[in-house]
Short mmCIF file of C-alpha atoms in Angstrom, two decimals:
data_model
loop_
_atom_site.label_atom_id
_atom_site.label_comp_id
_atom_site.label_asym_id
_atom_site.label_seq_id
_atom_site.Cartn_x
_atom_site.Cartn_y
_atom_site.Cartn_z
CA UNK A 1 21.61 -27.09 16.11
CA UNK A 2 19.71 -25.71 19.18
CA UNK A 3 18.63 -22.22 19.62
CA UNK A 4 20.59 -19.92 21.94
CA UNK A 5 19.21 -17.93 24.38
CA UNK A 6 20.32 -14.50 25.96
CA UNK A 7 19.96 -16.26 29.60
CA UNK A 8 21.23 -19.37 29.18
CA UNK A 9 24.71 -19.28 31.40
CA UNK A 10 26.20 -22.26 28.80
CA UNK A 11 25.44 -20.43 25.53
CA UNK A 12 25.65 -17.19 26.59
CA UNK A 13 29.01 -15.29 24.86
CA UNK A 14 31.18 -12.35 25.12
CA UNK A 15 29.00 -10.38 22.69
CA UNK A 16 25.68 -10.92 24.66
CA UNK A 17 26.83 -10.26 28.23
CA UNK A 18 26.45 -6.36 27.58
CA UNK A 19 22.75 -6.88 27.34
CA UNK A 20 22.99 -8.64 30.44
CA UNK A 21 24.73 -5.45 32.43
CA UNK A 22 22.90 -2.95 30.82
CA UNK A 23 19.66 -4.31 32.19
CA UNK A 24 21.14 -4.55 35.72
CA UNK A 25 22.03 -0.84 35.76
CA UNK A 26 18.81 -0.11 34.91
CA UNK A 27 17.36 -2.39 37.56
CA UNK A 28 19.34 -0.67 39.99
CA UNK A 29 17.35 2.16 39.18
CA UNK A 30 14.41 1.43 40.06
CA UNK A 31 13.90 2.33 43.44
CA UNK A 32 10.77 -0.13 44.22
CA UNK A 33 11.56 -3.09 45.06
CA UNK A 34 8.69 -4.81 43.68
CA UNK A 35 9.04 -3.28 40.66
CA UNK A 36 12.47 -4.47 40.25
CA UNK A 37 11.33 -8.11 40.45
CA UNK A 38 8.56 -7.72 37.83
CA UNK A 39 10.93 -6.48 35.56
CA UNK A 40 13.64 -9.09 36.37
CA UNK A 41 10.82 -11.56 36.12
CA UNK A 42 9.42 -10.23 32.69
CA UNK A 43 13.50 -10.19 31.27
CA UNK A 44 14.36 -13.79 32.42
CA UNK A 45 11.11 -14.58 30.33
CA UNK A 46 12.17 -12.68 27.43
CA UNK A 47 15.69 -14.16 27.93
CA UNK A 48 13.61 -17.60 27.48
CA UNK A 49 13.34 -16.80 23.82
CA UNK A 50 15.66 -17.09 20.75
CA UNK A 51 18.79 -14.90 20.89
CA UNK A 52 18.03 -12.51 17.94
CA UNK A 53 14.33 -11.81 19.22
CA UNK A 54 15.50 -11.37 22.92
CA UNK A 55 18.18 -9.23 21.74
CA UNK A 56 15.69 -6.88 19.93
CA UNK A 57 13.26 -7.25 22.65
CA UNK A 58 15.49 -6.17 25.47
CA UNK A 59 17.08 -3.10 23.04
CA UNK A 60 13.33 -1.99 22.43
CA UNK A 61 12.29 -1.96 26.23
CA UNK A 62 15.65 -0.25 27.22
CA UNK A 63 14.59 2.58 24.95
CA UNK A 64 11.11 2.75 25.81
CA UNK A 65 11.99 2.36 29.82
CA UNK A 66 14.49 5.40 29.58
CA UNK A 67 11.20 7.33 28.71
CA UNK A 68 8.44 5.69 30.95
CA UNK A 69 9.26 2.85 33.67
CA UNK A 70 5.40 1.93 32.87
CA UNK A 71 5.91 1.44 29.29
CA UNK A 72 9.25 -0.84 29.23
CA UNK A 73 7.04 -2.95 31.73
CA UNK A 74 4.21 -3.20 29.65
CA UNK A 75 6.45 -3.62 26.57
CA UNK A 76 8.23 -6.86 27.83
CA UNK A 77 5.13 -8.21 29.29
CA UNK A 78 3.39 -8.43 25.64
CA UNK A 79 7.53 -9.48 23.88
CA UNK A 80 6.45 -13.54 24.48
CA UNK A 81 3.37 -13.04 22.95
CA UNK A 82 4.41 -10.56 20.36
CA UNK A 83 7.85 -13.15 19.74
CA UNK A 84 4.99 -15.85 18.11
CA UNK A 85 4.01 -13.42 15.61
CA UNK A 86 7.08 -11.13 14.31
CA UNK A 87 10.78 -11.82 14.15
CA UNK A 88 13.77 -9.63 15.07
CA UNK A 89 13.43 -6.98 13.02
CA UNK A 90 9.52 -6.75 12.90
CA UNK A 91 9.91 -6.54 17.07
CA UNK A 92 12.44 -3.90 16.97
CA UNK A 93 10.39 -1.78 14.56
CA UNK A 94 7.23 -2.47 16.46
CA UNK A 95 9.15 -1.36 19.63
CA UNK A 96 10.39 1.59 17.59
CA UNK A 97 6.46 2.89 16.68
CA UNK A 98 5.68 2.11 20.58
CA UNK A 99 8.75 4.11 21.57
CA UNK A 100 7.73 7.18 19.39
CA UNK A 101 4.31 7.38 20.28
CA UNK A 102 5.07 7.22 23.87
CA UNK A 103 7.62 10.36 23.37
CA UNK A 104 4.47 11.79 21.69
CA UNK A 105 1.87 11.19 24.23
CA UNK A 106 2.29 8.51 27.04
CA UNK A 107 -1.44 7.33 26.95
CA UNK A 108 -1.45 6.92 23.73
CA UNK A 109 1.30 4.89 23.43
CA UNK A 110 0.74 2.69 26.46
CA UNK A 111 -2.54 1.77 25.19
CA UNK A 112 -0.17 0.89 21.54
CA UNK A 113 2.09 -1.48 23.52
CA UNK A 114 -0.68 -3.11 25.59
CA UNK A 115 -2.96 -3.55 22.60
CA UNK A 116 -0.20 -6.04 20.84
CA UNK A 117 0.38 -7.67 17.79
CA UNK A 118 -2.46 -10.08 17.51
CA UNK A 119 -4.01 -7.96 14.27
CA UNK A 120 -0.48 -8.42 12.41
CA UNK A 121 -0.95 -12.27 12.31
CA UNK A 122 -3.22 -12.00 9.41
CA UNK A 123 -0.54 -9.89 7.14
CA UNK A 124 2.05 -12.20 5.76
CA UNK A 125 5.78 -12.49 6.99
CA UNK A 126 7.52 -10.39 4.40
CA UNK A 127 4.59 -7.42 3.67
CA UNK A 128 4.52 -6.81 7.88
CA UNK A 129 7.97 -5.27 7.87
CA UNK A 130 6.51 -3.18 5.26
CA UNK A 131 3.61 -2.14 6.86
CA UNK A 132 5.49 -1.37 10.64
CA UNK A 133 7.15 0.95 8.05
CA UNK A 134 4.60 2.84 6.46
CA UNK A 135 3.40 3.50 9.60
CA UNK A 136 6.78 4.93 10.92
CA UNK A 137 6.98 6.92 7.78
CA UNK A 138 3.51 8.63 8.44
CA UNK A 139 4.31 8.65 12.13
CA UNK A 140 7.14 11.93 11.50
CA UNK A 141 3.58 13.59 10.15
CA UNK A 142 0.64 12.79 11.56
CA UNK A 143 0.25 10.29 14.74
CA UNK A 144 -3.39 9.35 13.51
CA UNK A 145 -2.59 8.45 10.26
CA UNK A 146 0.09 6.22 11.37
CA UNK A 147 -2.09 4.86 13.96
CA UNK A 148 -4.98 4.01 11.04
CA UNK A 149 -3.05 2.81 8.98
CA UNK A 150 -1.56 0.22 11.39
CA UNK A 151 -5.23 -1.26 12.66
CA UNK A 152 -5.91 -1.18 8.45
CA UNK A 153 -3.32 -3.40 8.04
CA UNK A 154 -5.09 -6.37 8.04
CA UNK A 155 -7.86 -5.64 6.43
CA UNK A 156 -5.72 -4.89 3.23
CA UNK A 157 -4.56 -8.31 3.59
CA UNK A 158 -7.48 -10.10 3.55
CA UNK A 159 -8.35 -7.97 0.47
CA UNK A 160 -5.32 -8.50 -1.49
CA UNK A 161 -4.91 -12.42 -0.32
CA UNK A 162 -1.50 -12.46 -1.73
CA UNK A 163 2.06 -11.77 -0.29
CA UNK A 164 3.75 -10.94 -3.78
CA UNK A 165 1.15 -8.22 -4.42
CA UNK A 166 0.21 -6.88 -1.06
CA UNK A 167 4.39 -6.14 -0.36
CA UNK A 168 3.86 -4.53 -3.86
CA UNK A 169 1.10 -2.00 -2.51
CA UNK A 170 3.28 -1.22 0.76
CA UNK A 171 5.63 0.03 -1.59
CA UNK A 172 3.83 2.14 -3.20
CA UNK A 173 2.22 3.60 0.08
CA UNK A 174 5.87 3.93 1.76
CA UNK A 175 6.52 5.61 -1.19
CA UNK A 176 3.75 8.19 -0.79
CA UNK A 177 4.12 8.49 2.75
CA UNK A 178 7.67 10.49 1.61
CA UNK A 179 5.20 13.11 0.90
CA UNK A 180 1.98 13.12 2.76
CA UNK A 181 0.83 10.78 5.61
CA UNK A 182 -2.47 11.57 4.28
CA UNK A 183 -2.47 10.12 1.09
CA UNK A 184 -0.56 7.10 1.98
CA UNK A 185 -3.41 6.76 4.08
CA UNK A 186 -5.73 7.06 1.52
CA UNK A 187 -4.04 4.78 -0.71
CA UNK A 188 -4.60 2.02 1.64
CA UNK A 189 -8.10 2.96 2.74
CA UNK A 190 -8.56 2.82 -1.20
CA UNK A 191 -7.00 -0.54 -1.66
CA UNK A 192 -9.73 -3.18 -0.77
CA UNK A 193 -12.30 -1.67 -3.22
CA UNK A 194 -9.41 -1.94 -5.90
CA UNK A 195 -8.32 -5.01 -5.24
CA UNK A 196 -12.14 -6.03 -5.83
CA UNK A 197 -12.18 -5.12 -8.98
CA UNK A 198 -8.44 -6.13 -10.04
CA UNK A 199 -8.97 -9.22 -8.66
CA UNK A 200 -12.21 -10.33 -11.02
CA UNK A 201 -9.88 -10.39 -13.30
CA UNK A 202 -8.77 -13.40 -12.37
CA UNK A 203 -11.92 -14.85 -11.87
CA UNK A 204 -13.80 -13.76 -15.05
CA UNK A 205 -11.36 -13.69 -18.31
CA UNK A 206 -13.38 -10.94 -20.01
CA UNK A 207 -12.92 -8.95 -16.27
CA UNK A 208 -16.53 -9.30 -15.41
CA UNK A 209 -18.10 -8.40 -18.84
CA UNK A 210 -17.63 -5.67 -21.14
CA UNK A 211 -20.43 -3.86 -21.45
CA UNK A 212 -22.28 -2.67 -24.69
CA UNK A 213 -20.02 -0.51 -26.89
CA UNK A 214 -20.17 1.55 -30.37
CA UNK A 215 -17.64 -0.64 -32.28
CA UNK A 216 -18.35 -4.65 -32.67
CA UNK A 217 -15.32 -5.15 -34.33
CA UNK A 218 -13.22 -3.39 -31.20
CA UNK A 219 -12.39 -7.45 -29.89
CA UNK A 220 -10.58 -8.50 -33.27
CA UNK A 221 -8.34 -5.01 -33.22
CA UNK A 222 -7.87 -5.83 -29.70
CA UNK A 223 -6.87 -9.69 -29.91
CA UNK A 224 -9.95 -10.90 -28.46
CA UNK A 225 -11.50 -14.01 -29.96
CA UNK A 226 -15.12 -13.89 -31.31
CA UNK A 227 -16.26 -14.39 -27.81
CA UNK A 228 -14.44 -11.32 -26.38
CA UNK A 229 -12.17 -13.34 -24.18
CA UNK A 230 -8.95 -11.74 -23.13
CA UNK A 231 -6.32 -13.48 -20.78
CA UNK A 232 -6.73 -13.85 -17.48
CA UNK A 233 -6.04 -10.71 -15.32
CA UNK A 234 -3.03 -11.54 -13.73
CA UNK A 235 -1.19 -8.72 -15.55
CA UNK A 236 -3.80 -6.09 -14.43
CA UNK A 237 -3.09 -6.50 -11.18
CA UNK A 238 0.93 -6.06 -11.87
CA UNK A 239 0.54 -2.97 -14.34
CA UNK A 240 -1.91 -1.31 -12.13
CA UNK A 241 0.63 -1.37 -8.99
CA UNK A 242 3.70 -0.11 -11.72
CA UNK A 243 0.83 2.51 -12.47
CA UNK A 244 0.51 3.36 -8.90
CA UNK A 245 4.17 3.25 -8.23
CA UNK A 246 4.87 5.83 -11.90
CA UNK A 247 2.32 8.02 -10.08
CA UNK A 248 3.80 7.59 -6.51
CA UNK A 249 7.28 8.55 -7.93
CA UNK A 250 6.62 11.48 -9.90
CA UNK A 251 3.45 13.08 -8.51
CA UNK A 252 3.46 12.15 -4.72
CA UNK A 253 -0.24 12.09 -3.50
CA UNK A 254 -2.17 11.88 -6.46
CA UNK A 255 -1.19 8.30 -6.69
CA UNK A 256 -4.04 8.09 -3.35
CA UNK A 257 -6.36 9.69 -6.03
CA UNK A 258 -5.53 7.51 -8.93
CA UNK A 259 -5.93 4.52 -6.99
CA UNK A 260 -9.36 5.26 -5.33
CA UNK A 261 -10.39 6.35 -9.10
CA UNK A 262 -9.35 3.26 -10.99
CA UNK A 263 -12.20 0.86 -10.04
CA UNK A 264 -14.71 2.79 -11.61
CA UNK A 265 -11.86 3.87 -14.75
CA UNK A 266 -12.14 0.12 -15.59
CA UNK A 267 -15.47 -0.84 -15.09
CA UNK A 268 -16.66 -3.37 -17.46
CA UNK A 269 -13.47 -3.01 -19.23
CA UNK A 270 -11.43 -6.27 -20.40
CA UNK A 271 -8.08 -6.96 -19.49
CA UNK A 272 -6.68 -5.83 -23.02
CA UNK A 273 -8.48 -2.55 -22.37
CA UNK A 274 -7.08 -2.50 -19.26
CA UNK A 275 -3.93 -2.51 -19.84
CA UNK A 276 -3.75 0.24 -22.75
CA UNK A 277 -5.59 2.31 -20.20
CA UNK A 278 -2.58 2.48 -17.81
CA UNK A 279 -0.58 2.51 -20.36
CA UNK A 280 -2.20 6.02 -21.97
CA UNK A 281 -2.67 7.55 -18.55
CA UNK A 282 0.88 6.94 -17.35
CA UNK A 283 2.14 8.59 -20.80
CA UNK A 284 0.42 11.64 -19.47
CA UNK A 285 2.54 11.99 -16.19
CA UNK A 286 4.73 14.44 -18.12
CA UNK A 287 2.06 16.71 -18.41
CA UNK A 288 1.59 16.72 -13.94
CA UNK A 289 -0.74 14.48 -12.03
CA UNK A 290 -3.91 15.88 -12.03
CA UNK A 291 -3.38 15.67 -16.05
CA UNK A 292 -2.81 11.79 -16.44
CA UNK A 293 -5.56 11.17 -13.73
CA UNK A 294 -8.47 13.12 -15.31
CA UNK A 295 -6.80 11.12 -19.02
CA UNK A 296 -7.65 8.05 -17.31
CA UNK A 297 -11.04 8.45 -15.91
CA UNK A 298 -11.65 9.51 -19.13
CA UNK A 299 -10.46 6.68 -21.30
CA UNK A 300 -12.19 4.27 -19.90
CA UNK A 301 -15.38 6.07 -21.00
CA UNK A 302 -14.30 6.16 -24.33
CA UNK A 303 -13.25 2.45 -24.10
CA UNK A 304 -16.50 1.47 -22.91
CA UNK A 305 -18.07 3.96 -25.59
CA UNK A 306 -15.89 3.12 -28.94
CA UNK A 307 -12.55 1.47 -28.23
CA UNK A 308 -11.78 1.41 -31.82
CA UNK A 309 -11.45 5.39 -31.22
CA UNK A 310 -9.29 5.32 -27.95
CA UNK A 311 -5.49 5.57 -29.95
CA UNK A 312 -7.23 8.60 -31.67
CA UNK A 313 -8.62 10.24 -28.70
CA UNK A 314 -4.91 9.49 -27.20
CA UNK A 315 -3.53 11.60 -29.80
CA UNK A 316 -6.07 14.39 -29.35
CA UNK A 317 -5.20 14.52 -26.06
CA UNK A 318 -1.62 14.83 -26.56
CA UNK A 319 -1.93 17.40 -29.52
CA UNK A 320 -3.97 20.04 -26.52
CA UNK A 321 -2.13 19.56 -24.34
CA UNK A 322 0.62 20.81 -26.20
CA UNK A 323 -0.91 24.21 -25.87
CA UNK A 324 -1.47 23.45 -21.97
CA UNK A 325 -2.80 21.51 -19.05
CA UNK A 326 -6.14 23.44 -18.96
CA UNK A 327 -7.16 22.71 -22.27
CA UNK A 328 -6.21 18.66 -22.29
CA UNK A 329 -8.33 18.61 -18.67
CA UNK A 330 -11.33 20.38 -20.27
CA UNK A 331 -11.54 18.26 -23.43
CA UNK A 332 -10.91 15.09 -21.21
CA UNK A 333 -13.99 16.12 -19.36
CA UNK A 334 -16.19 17.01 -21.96
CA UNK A 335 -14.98 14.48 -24.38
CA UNK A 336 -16.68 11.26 -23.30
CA UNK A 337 -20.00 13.38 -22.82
CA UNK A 338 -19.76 14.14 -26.44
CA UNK A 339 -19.32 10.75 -27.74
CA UNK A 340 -22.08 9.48 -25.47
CA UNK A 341 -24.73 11.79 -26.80
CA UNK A 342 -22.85 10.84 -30.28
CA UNK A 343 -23.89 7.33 -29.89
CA UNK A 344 -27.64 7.97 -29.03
CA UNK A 345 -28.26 9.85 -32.35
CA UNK A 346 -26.89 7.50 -35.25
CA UNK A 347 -28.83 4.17 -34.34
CA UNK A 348 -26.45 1.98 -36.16
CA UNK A 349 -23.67 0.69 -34.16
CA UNK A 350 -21.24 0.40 -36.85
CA UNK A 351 -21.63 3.71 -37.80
CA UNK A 352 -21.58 5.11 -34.81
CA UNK A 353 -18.25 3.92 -34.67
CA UNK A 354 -17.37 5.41 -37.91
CA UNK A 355 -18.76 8.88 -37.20
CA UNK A 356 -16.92 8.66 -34.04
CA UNK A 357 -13.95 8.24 -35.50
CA UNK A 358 -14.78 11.06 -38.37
CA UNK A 359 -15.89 13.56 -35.04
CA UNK A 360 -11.74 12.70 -32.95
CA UNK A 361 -10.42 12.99 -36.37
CA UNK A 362 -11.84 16.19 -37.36
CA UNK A 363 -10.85 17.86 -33.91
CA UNK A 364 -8.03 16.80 -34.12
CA UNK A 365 -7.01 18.24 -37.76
#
């Protein structure tokens, strides 16, 4: 079936022909006659274009002409070009960030509108509607931030390389942006180093090799085989954006300092360690933000340190903070420090372990 058009006399119906007279009104005026042609020019070539995205096109200029004659013109100049990247909907909420920035400051949004859309091509169809959000979200706050985080956009693209998961971390940022345009910000300024690291998961099963720890038998507990070989990291990347998304929910902004903490958290960590990482840390949202973020920097210390120990020093944790936050924050920062200076005075590895264990227990009782 052919594609209709808004201009096409033969195709054109009842429900289009408003369109149609609202455009003339506002070509009547415009007092220069020369101007009136470019613009009646520039809509018969949007009208050239697929109903839905001429529709949205011709909506989006109407509203941006109402507040500056030289914006609507320099809006439906860049629509045919735009029309080969977005669709409908990512075209009206384009028009919608140009339209807000021009009611914020005309240069600023002109130069928006005549920069176009060629950066979006390399964010996916299906994460872009996402993104022209985020950036609307942030754009009720902060004008920069939403401006940054647009001309970011494809940058976290290329760093994620995949739709599933980069839709996944606009999510998350949309969600933060509720809060703080800041922070969403940071989130995604955060995001290629993190997908880095999440994403050698994938390429190395053991998530780029685990380095030396107190306890050789940590792999068996763990179900690693001899060779320390976990599964592939697939997961890590899924349970580190439900991570991000616990934290965006419940704690706003701190999810921004979660995220741009966990690539060194699981440094030369496994998968397997990975994941009970998360898993302890987001266990510690009920205790604030700042609480679950300082437990996970710190696990992954004692992980690298003497994994068998890490369910103990979980239940430490949770036993001080029971008396309150500043006490489970001070122990998490000392704690690792203790076991590391632990390690470099019994010279068997084995015991090490054991001692270890003996030292969490001990504090604990």
């Amino acid at each position: 079936m052919p594609e209709k058009y808004i201009f096409d006399s033969e195709e054109e119906n009842e429900e289009e022909r408003p369109l149609g007279r609202e455009l003339r009104e506002r070509l009547r005026g415009v007092r220069d006659a020369g101007e009136r042609r470019t613009i009646a020019g520039l809509a018969r070539e949007v009208g050239k274009l697929p109903v839905d995205v001429a529709r949205a096109a011709l909506e989006a200029g109407a509203g941006l002409a109402a507040l500056s004659l030289r914006a609507g013109v320099d809006f439906l100049r860049e629509v045919p070009a735009a029309a080969r990247v977005l669709d409908a909907e990512e075209l009206r909420a384009w028009g919608e960030l140009g339209r807000r920035l021009v009611m914020a400051d005309a240069e600023t949004g002109a130069a928006f509108i005549t920069a176009g859309v060629g950066g979006l091509a390399e964010v996916p169809r299906g994460a872009r509607l996402l993104l022209l959000q985020v950036c609307g979200r942030q754009l009720s706050l902060s004008t920069s931030f939403a401006l940054e985080t647009y001309r970011r956009g494809p940058e976290v693209a290329r760093a994620v390389n995949d739709a599933g998961l980069l839709r996944q971390v606009f999510e998350v940022a949309l969600e933060v942006a509720r809060r703080s345009a800041r922070h969403s910000a940071d989130f995604l300024a955060a995001t290629p180093k993190v997908a880095a690291r999440l994403s050698a998961f994938d390429e190395d099963n053991d998530g780029g090799g685990a380095v030396a720890n107190l306890d050789a038998g940590a792999a068996v507990e763990d179900g690693r085989d001899a060779a320390g070989v976990e599964p592939a990291g697939g997961r890590v990347w899924d349970a580190a954006l439900g991570l991000a998304g616990a934290y965006a929910q419940r704690v706003g902004g701190i999810a921004a300092d979660m995220w741009a903490a966990l690539p060194a958290a699981i440094e030369g960590l496994g998968a397997g360690d990975a994941l009970r990482l998360f898993r302890q840390s987001e266990s510690f949202l009920d205790r604030g933000g700042a609480a679950a973020l300082h437990v996970l920097v710190s696990g992954g210390e004692v992980l690298r340190l003497v994994p068998r120990a890490f369910e103990e020093w979980g239940e430490l944790l949770r036993t001080v903070a029971g008396h309150n936050n500043a006490c489970l924050v001070a122990l998490a920062r000392t704690g690792p420090a203790a076991l590391r200076s632990l390690s470099e005075n019994v010279t068997q590895r084995g015991r090490a372990a054991e001692v270890a264990l003996a030292v969490v227990g001990a504090t604990h009782e």
